[in-house]
């Protein structure tokens, strides 16, 4: 399965690999922003296995692991850069030496500075898709960056750009204003649709790059038995945007029966639960490119296996929507889609 990234003409696999987790630990004060300890050699093997299985889209960010994700990805892609599409993000400051997170910086000067650091760590002379990483930046400040981004396209430093935001109207304004704006990265999963953002992508020629396609791991099915994530894992930090896991690291129990209600349809045709969740996204819109995070060979093998099954069929999709239509609210009954800033 292949996708074209929005109106850029850049072709890639319909599935990407999210590289947040391979960045390892980094923190701000007492808060952890990584997914726990990582084995860099296993991360590199995971990237190589993804390539073997036809995954050619890799999404990272300058601040993941305070630059470590980009460094590991760069090592993994050495000698194979021309085979892949690399997406990264800018907007959050950090100390690469101490792995301390800082605040956001939406200036054009930091955009350029951050890009140079990313190119150095990735070992490349260009980034294919460069994304603004400040979810709730006022739209006027985002639009002020268009000229700089267009200059970077003209200089060959980036091929296209986008915004990682869950605000549909902001995404629309950025897409309309930016000639080489070609993607919106946003939260969406079978548990949490994003109809307004998908509509913007379809109307303005943007790719829908899907973060959280497996509900931060909940749709892997691994947490139904009471298993928990560690204290050094971002999912156990109690951030107000973290709706799938509690501060003790356990899955929020109200989600589990909702997943069970969808399990039979998601696992039809021999798919695993995770593969069904990815198949739902491909059936949702022709613009979607899910980027589930991976840090082991086994994880990427399961995710890439979804490519062999393809999207859910029309009837399966319709049946699943009927099952889930009344379940897509957070456990405390707040409407989904109102998400505060994500420092990730």
Tab-separated table of C-alpha atoms in Angstrom:
chain	number	residue	atom	x	y	z
A	1	UNK	CA	0.000	0.000	0.000
A	2	UNK	CA	1.237	3.449	-0.922
A	3	UNK	CA	0.196	7.013	-0.186
A	4	UNK	CA	1.040	10.427	-1.637
A	5	UNK	CA	1.728	12.948	1.130
A	6	UNK	CA	-0.951	15.528	0.498
A	7	UNK	CA	-0.292	17.731	-2.507
A	8	UNK	CA	3.497	17.360	-2.321
A	9	UNK	CA	3.824	14.513	-4.809
A	10	UNK	CA	6.034	12.691	-2.285
A	11	UNK	CA	5.177	8.976	-2.334
A	12	UNK	CA	5.581	6.789	0.713
A	13	UNK	CA	4.237	3.680	2.381
A	14	UNK	CA	0.703	3.889	3.760
A	15	UNK	CA	2.145	3.033	7.174
A	16	UNK	CA	4.830	4.957	8.989
A	17	UNK	CA	6.914	4.304	12.069
A	18	UNK	CA	6.632	6.770	14.935
A	19	UNK	CA	10.023	7.364	16.550
A	20	UNK	CA	9.064	9.041	19.831
A	21	UNK	CA	9.803	5.944	21.937
A	22	UNK	CA	13.246	5.229	20.467
A	23	UNK	CA	14.405	8.602	21.783
A	24	UNK	CA	14.525	7.207	25.301
A	25	UNK	CA	14.223	9.285	28.470
A	26	UNK	CA	14.095	13.045	28.705
A	27	UNK	CA	12.367	15.161	31.299
A	28	UNK	CA	11.318	18.583	32.450
A	29	UNK	CA	11.509	18.959	36.209
A	30	UNK	CA	9.840	15.888	37.687
A	31	UNK	CA	7.890	15.109	34.516
A	32	UNK	CA	9.015	12.360	32.174
A	33	UNK	CA	8.392	12.756	28.437
A	34	UNK	CA	9.891	9.508	27.132
A	35	UNK	CA	8.576	5.941	27.124
A	36	UNK	CA	11.259	4.530	29.397
A	37	UNK	CA	14.690	3.076	28.771
A	38	UNK	CA	15.574	1.905	25.272
A	39	UNK	CA	18.162	-0.318	23.631
A	40	UNK	CA	19.616	1.683	20.735
A	41	UNK	CA	20.800	-1.441	18.942
A	42	UNK	CA	17.276	-2.882	19.079
A	43	UNK	CA	15.903	0.442	17.856
A	44	UNK	CA	18.214	0.290	14.846
A	45	UNK	CA	17.214	-3.311	14.166
A	46	UNK	CA	13.582	-2.182	14.355
A	47	UNK	CA	14.113	0.537	11.735
A	48	UNK	CA	15.915	-1.940	9.478
A	49	UNK	CA	13.116	-4.480	9.862
A	50	UNK	CA	10.543	-1.791	9.056
A	51	UNK	CA	12.400	-1.101	5.818
A	52	UNK	CA	12.540	-4.806	5.001
A	53	UNK	CA	8.745	-4.970	5.424
A	54	UNK	CA	8.025	-2.008	3.156
A	55	UNK	CA	7.701	0.815	5.689
A	56	UNK	CA	9.400	3.891	4.234
A	57	UNK	CA	7.952	6.766	6.316
A	58	UNK	CA	9.683	7.641	9.599
A	59	UNK	CA	8.341	10.371	11.876
A	60	UNK	CA	10.481	11.876	14.627
A	61	UNK	CA	10.966	15.269	16.313
A	62	UNK	CA	13.911	17.355	17.417
A	63	UNK	CA	12.945	17.060	21.093
A	64	UNK	CA	12.242	13.307	21.264
A	65	UNK	CA	14.832	12.144	23.762
A	66	UNK	CA	16.325	15.654	23.512
A	67	UNK	CA	17.629	14.841	20.046
A	68	UNK	CA	18.411	11.175	20.662
A	69	UNK	CA	15.600	9.841	18.466
A	70	UNK	CA	16.945	11.732	15.463
A	71	UNK	CA	20.488	10.519	16.171
A	72	UNK	CA	19.425	6.867	16.380
A	73	UNK	CA	17.247	7.187	13.277
A	74	UNK	CA	20.120	8.807	11.408
A	75	UNK	CA	22.407	5.916	12.316
A	76	UNK	CA	19.791	3.388	11.221
A	77	UNK	CA	19.245	5.082	7.867
A	78	UNK	CA	22.924	5.553	7.023
A	79	UNK	CA	23.425	4.467	3.436
A	80	UNK	CA	19.660	4.114	2.858
A	81	UNK	CA	18.505	7.727	3.054
A	82	UNK	CA	17.292	7.753	-0.548
A	83	UNK	CA	14.898	4.869	0.183
A	84	UNK	CA	12.859	6.697	2.805
A	85	UNK	CA	10.756	9.714	3.671
A	86	UNK	CA	11.860	11.427	6.877
A	87	UNK	CA	9.506	13.675	8.819
A	88	UNK	CA	10.586	15.696	11.827
A	89	UNK	CA	9.229	18.564	13.925
A	90	UNK	CA	10.376	21.755	15.582
A	91	UNK	CA	9.109	24.124	18.245
A	92	UNK	CA	10.169	22.757	21.651
A	93	UNK	CA	13.515	23.651	23.209
A	94	UNK	CA	15.760	21.201	25.024
A	95	UNK	CA	19.309	20.617	26.246
A	96	UNK	CA	20.863	17.862	24.171
A	97	UNK	CA	23.583	17.231	26.767
A	98	UNK	CA	21.465	16.989	29.937
A	99	UNK	CA	18.304	15.722	28.208
A	100	UNK	CA	16.252	18.427	29.886
A	101	UNK	CA	13.112	19.733	28.204
A	102	UNK	CA	12.526	23.457	27.880
A	103	UNK	CA	9.606	25.559	26.705
A	104	UNK	CA	8.291	26.310	23.261
A	105	UNK	CA	9.852	28.751	20.812
A	106	UNK	CA	7.836	29.775	17.762
A	107	UNK	CA	10.357	32.226	16.338
A	108	UNK	CA	11.691	32.013	12.805
A	109	UNK	CA	15.208	32.081	14.233
A	110	UNK	CA	14.556	28.965	16.302
A	111	UNK	CA	12.931	27.259	13.324
A	112	UNK	CA	16.193	27.638	11.414
A	113	UNK	CA	18.354	26.727	14.411
A	114	UNK	CA	16.285	23.643	15.171
A	115	UNK	CA	16.417	22.505	11.547
A	116	UNK	CA	20.204	22.685	11.476
A	117	UNK	CA	20.374	20.524	14.613
A	118	UNK	CA	17.976	17.988	13.118
A	119	UNK	CA	19.922	17.767	9.860
A	120	UNK	CA	23.140	17.193	11.829
A	121	UNK	CA	21.660	14.450	14.001
A	122	UNK	CA	19.892	12.738	11.104
A	123	UNK	CA	22.997	12.874	8.931
A	124	UNK	CA	21.139	14.306	5.956
A	125	UNK	CA	21.017	17.491	3.924
A	126	UNK	CA	17.221	17.757	3.835
A	127	UNK	CA	14.038	16.759	5.669
A	128	UNK	CA	11.125	15.615	3.543
A	129	UNK	CA	8.318	16.809	5.823
A	130	UNK	CA	9.026	19.425	8.509
A	131	UNK	CA	6.218	19.984	11.008
A	132	UNK	CA	5.405	22.710	13.490
A	133	UNK	CA	5.173	20.907	16.831
A	134	UNK	CA	3.329	23.461	18.984
A	135	UNK	CA	-0.218	22.138	18.993
A	136	UNK	CA	-1.999	25.240	20.246
A	137	UNK	CA	0.188	28.014	18.839
A	138	UNK	CA	-1.966	31.031	17.934
A	139	UNK	CA	-2.641	30.824	14.231
A	140	UNK	CA	-1.260	34.303	13.563
A	141	UNK	CA	2.135	33.211	14.927
A	142	UNK	CA	2.074	30.073	12.782
A	143	UNK	CA	1.256	32.061	9.655
A	144	UNK	CA	4.213	34.350	10.365
A	145	UNK	CA	6.477	31.337	9.719
A	146	UNK	CA	5.248	30.633	6.195
A	147	UNK	CA	7.786	32.863	4.453
A	148	UNK	CA	10.682	31.236	6.314
A	149	UNK	CA	9.381	27.774	5.485
A	150	UNK	CA	9.002	28.674	1.825
A	151	UNK	CA	12.589	29.954	1.808
A	152	UNK	CA	13.755	26.640	3.268
A	153	UNK	CA	11.874	24.777	0.527
A	154	UNK	CA	13.505	26.977	-2.102
A	155	UNK	CA	16.922	26.288	-0.555
A	156	UNK	CA	16.315	22.525	-0.641
A	157	UNK	CA	16.592	22.161	3.141
A	158	UNK	CA	13.032	20.821	3.380
A	159	UNK	CA	10.707	19.443	0.701
A	160	UNK	CA	7.375	20.261	2.356
A	161	UNK	CA	5.940	21.241	5.718
A	162	UNK	CA	2.910	20.877	7.950
A	163	UNK	CA	1.532	21.424	11.438
A	164	UNK	CA	1.046	18.951	14.265
A	165	UNK	CA	-2.223	20.313	15.629
A	166	UNK	CA	-5.663	19.076	16.616
A	167	UNK	CA	-7.292	22.429	15.818
A	168	UNK	CA	-9.045	22.011	12.485
A	169	UNK	CA	-9.440	25.712	11.754
A	170	UNK	CA	-5.778	26.395	12.476
A	171	UNK	CA	-4.829	23.523	10.188
A	172	UNK	CA	-7.079	24.920	7.458
A	173	UNK	CA	-5.568	28.404	7.678
A	174	UNK	CA	-2.007	27.031	7.551
A	175	UNK	CA	-2.823	24.818	4.561
A	176	UNK	CA	-4.422	27.651	2.618
A	177	UNK	CA	-1.597	30.089	3.326
A	178	UNK	CA	1.336	27.749	2.657
A	179	UNK	CA	2.020	26.752	-0.954
A	180	UNK	CA	4.167	23.810	0.215
A	181	UNK	CA	2.064	22.970	3.271
A	182	UNK	CA	1.054	19.354	2.732
A	183	UNK	CA	0.215	17.601	6.027
A	184	UNK	CA	-1.606	17.829	9.325
A	185	UNK	CA	-0.378	15.538	12.061
A	186	UNK	CA	-3.168	14.916	14.554
A	187	UNK	CA	-4.556	12.499	17.095
A	188	UNK	CA	-6.986	9.922	15.732
A	189	UNK	CA	-7.820	6.296	16.403
A	190	UNK	CA	-10.772	3.964	16.122
A	191	UNK	CA	-11.626	5.071	19.684
A	192	UNK	CA	-11.233	8.758	18.926
A	193	UNK	CA	-12.280	10.015	15.526
A	194	UNK	CA	-11.277	13.467	14.277
A	195	UNK	CA	-13.904	14.211	11.644
A	196	UNK	CA	-13.217	17.955	11.545
A	197	UNK	CA	-9.489	17.538	10.878
A	198	UNK	CA	-10.045	14.775	8.320
A	199	UNK	CA	-12.487	17.084	6.511
A	200	UNK	CA	-9.838	19.819	6.382
A	201	UNK	CA	-7.254	17.382	5.004
A	202	UNK	CA	-9.597	16.178	2.287
A	203	UNK	CA	-10.676	19.709	1.332
A	204	UNK	CA	-7.222	21.307	1.250
A	205	UNK	CA	-5.046	18.522	-0.171
A	206	UNK	CA	-3.278	17.634	3.075
A	207	UNK	CA	-2.081	14.262	4.298
A	208	UNK	CA	-3.582	13.166	7.601
A	209	UNK	CA	-0.571	11.903	9.567
A	210	UNK	CA	-2.069	9.897	12.407
A	211	UNK	CA	-0.423	10.039	15.815
A	212	UNK	CA	-1.923	7.900	18.552
A	213	UNK	CA	-3.349	5.362	16.040
A	214	UNK	CA	-3.165	2.608	18.660
A	215	UNK	CA	-4.382	4.832	21.539
A	216	UNK	CA	-0.839	5.018	22.968
A	217	UNK	CA	-0.660	1.230	23.051
A	218	UNK	CA	-4.096	0.478	24.467
A	219	UNK	CA	-5.237	-0.959	21.126
A	220	UNK	CA	-2.379	-3.440	21.199
A	221	UNK	CA	-4.473	-5.433	23.669
A	222	UNK	CA	-1.539	-5.777	26.084
A	223	UNK	CA	-3.096	-3.878	28.983
A	224	UNK	CA	-6.367	-5.768	29.453
A	225	UNK	CA	-4.758	-8.068	32.023
A	226	UNK	CA	-3.798	-5.344	34.489
A	227	UNK	CA	-0.291	-4.826	33.154
A	228	UNK	CA	1.059	-1.330	33.828
A	229	UNK	CA	3.605	1.030	32.281
A	230	UNK	CA	6.606	2.231	34.300
A	231	UNK	CA	6.998	5.408	36.319
A	232	UNK	CA	9.513	6.666	33.746
A	233	UNK	CA	6.883	6.352	30.997
A	234	UNK	CA	5.055	9.449	29.736
A	235	UNK	CA	1.780	7.536	29.959
A	236	UNK	CA	2.006	7.412	33.772
A	237	UNK	CA	2.652	11.114	34.309
A	238	UNK	CA	-0.944	12.240	34.823
A	239	UNK	CA	-0.944	14.817	32.036
A	240	UNK	CA	-4.462	16.103	31.444
A	241	UNK	CA	-4.301	15.025	27.767
A	242	UNK	CA	-3.508	11.449	28.759
A	243	UNK	CA	-6.942	9.834	28.608
A	244	UNK	CA	-5.922	6.188	28.173
A	245	UNK	CA	-3.700	5.515	31.205
A	246	UNK	CA	-3.887	6.420	34.890
A	247	UNK	CA	-1.094	7.840	37.038
A	248	UNK	CA	-0.421	4.352	38.428
A	249	UNK	CA	0.383	3.251	34.872
A	250	UNK	CA	-2.710	1.081	34.438
A	251	UNK	CA	-5.167	1.398	31.567
A	252	UNK	CA	-8.211	3.550	32.287
A	253	UNK	CA	-10.725	0.733	32.854
A	254	UNK	CA	-13.659	2.426	31.133
A	255	UNK	CA	-11.924	2.046	27.763
A	256	UNK	CA	-11.543	-1.718	27.971
A	257	UNK	CA	-15.181	-2.746	27.362
A	258	UNK	CA	-15.290	-0.342	24.423
A	259	UNK	CA	-12.342	-2.122	22.853
A	260	UNK	CA	-14.000	-5.460	23.522
A	261	UNK	CA	-17.147	-4.239	21.770
A	262	UNK	CA	-15.075	-3.582	18.645
A	263	UNK	CA	-12.713	-6.555	18.889
A	264	UNK	CA	-14.631	-9.021	16.695
A	265	UNK	CA	-14.865	-6.620	13.776
A	266	UNK	CA	-11.318	-5.318	14.169
A	267	UNK	CA	-9.859	-8.827	14.173
A	268	UNK	CA	-11.884	-10.062	11.210
A	269	UNK	CA	-9.961	-11.634	8.342
A	270	UNK	CA	-7.151	-12.828	10.572
A	271	UNK	CA	-5.986	-9.402	11.712
A	272	UNK	CA	-4.648	-8.768	15.199
A	273	UNK	CA	-6.361	-6.073	17.247
A	274	UNK	CA	-3.638	-3.554	16.399
A	275	UNK	CA	-3.762	-4.421	12.708
A	276	UNK	CA	-7.537	-3.901	12.738
A	277	UNK	CA	-7.106	-0.475	14.305
A	278	UNK	CA	-4.715	0.495	11.503
A	279	UNK	CA	-7.095	-0.960	8.904
A	280	UNK	CA	-9.861	1.275	10.271
A	281	UNK	CA	-7.701	4.347	9.685
A	282	UNK	CA	-7.009	3.411	6.057
A	283	UNK	CA	-10.728	2.875	5.510
A	284	UNK	CA	-11.535	6.187	7.214
A	285	UNK	CA	-9.933	8.347	4.509
A	286	UNK	CA	-7.533	8.068	1.591
A	287	UNK	CA	-5.493	10.843	3.202
A	288	UNK	CA	-4.451	8.866	6.295
A	289	UNK	CA	-0.925	7.711	7.147
A	290	UNK	CA	-0.850	6.126	10.628
A	291	UNK	CA	2.486	6.283	12.457
A	292	UNK	CA	2.310	3.791	15.342
A	293	UNK	CA	5.320	3.956	17.608
A	294	UNK	CA	7.707	1.010	17.690
A	295	UNK	CA	10.841	0.182	19.633
A	296	UNK	CA	11.174	-3.562	19.062
A	297	UNK	CA	11.366	-5.760	15.997
A	298	UNK	CA	8.293	-7.693	17.169
A	299	UNK	CA	6.210	-4.507	17.350
A	300	UNK	CA	7.108	-3.336	13.868
A	301	UNK	CA	6.507	-6.792	12.440
A	302	UNK	CA	2.972	-6.836	13.826
A	303	UNK	CA	2.203	-3.306	12.660
A	304	UNK	CA	3.659	-3.837	9.193
A	305	UNK	CA	1.602	-7.007	8.886
A	306	UNK	CA	-1.431	-4.742	8.565
A	307	UNK	CA	-0.200	-3.742	5.106
A	308	UNK	CA	-0.887	-7.264	3.842
A	309	UNK	CA	-4.523	-7.059	4.962
A	310	UNK	CA	-5.213	-3.507	3.751
A	311	UNK	CA	-8.125	-1.322	4.859
A	312	UNK	CA	-11.341	-2.599	6.371
A	313	UNK	CA	-13.996	-3.367	3.809
A	314	UNK	CA	-16.874	-0.951	3.366
A	315	UNK	CA	-19.352	-3.192	5.217
A	316	UNK	CA	-16.909	-3.891	8.054
A	317	UNK	CA	-16.251	-0.178	8.437
A	318	UNK	CA	-19.960	0.660	8.525
A	319	UNK	CA	-20.673	-2.039	11.107
A	320	UNK	CA	-17.826	-0.837	13.289
A	321	UNK	CA	-19.019	2.769	13.122
A	322	UNK	CA	-22.456	1.628	14.280
A	323	UNK	CA	-20.895	-0.182	17.239
A	324	UNK	CA	-18.695	2.751	18.263
A	325	UNK	CA	-20.876	5.778	17.550
A	326	UNK	CA	-22.041	6.104	21.159
A	327	UNK	CA	-18.714	5.165	22.744
A	328	UNK	CA	-16.467	7.936	21.480
A	329	UNK	CA	-16.379	10.115	24.553
A	330	UNK	CA	-13.721	10.190	27.233
A	331	UNK	CA	-14.566	8.193	30.357
A	332	UNK	CA	-15.565	11.380	32.210
A	333	UNK	CA	-17.982	12.179	29.351
A	334	UNK	CA	-16.074	15.154	27.944
A	335	UNK	CA	-16.273	15.460	24.143
A	336	UNK	CA	-13.164	14.279	22.391
A	337	UNK	CA	-11.067	16.616	20.297
A	338	UNK	CA	-10.482	19.314	22.925
A	339	UNK	CA	-6.889	18.491	23.690
A	340	UNK	CA	-4.422	20.816	25.403
A	341	UNK	CA	-0.880	21.365	24.283
A	342	UNK	CA	1.238	18.236	23.856
A	343	UNK	CA	4.889	18.626	24.855
A	344	UNK	CA	5.971	15.515	22.990
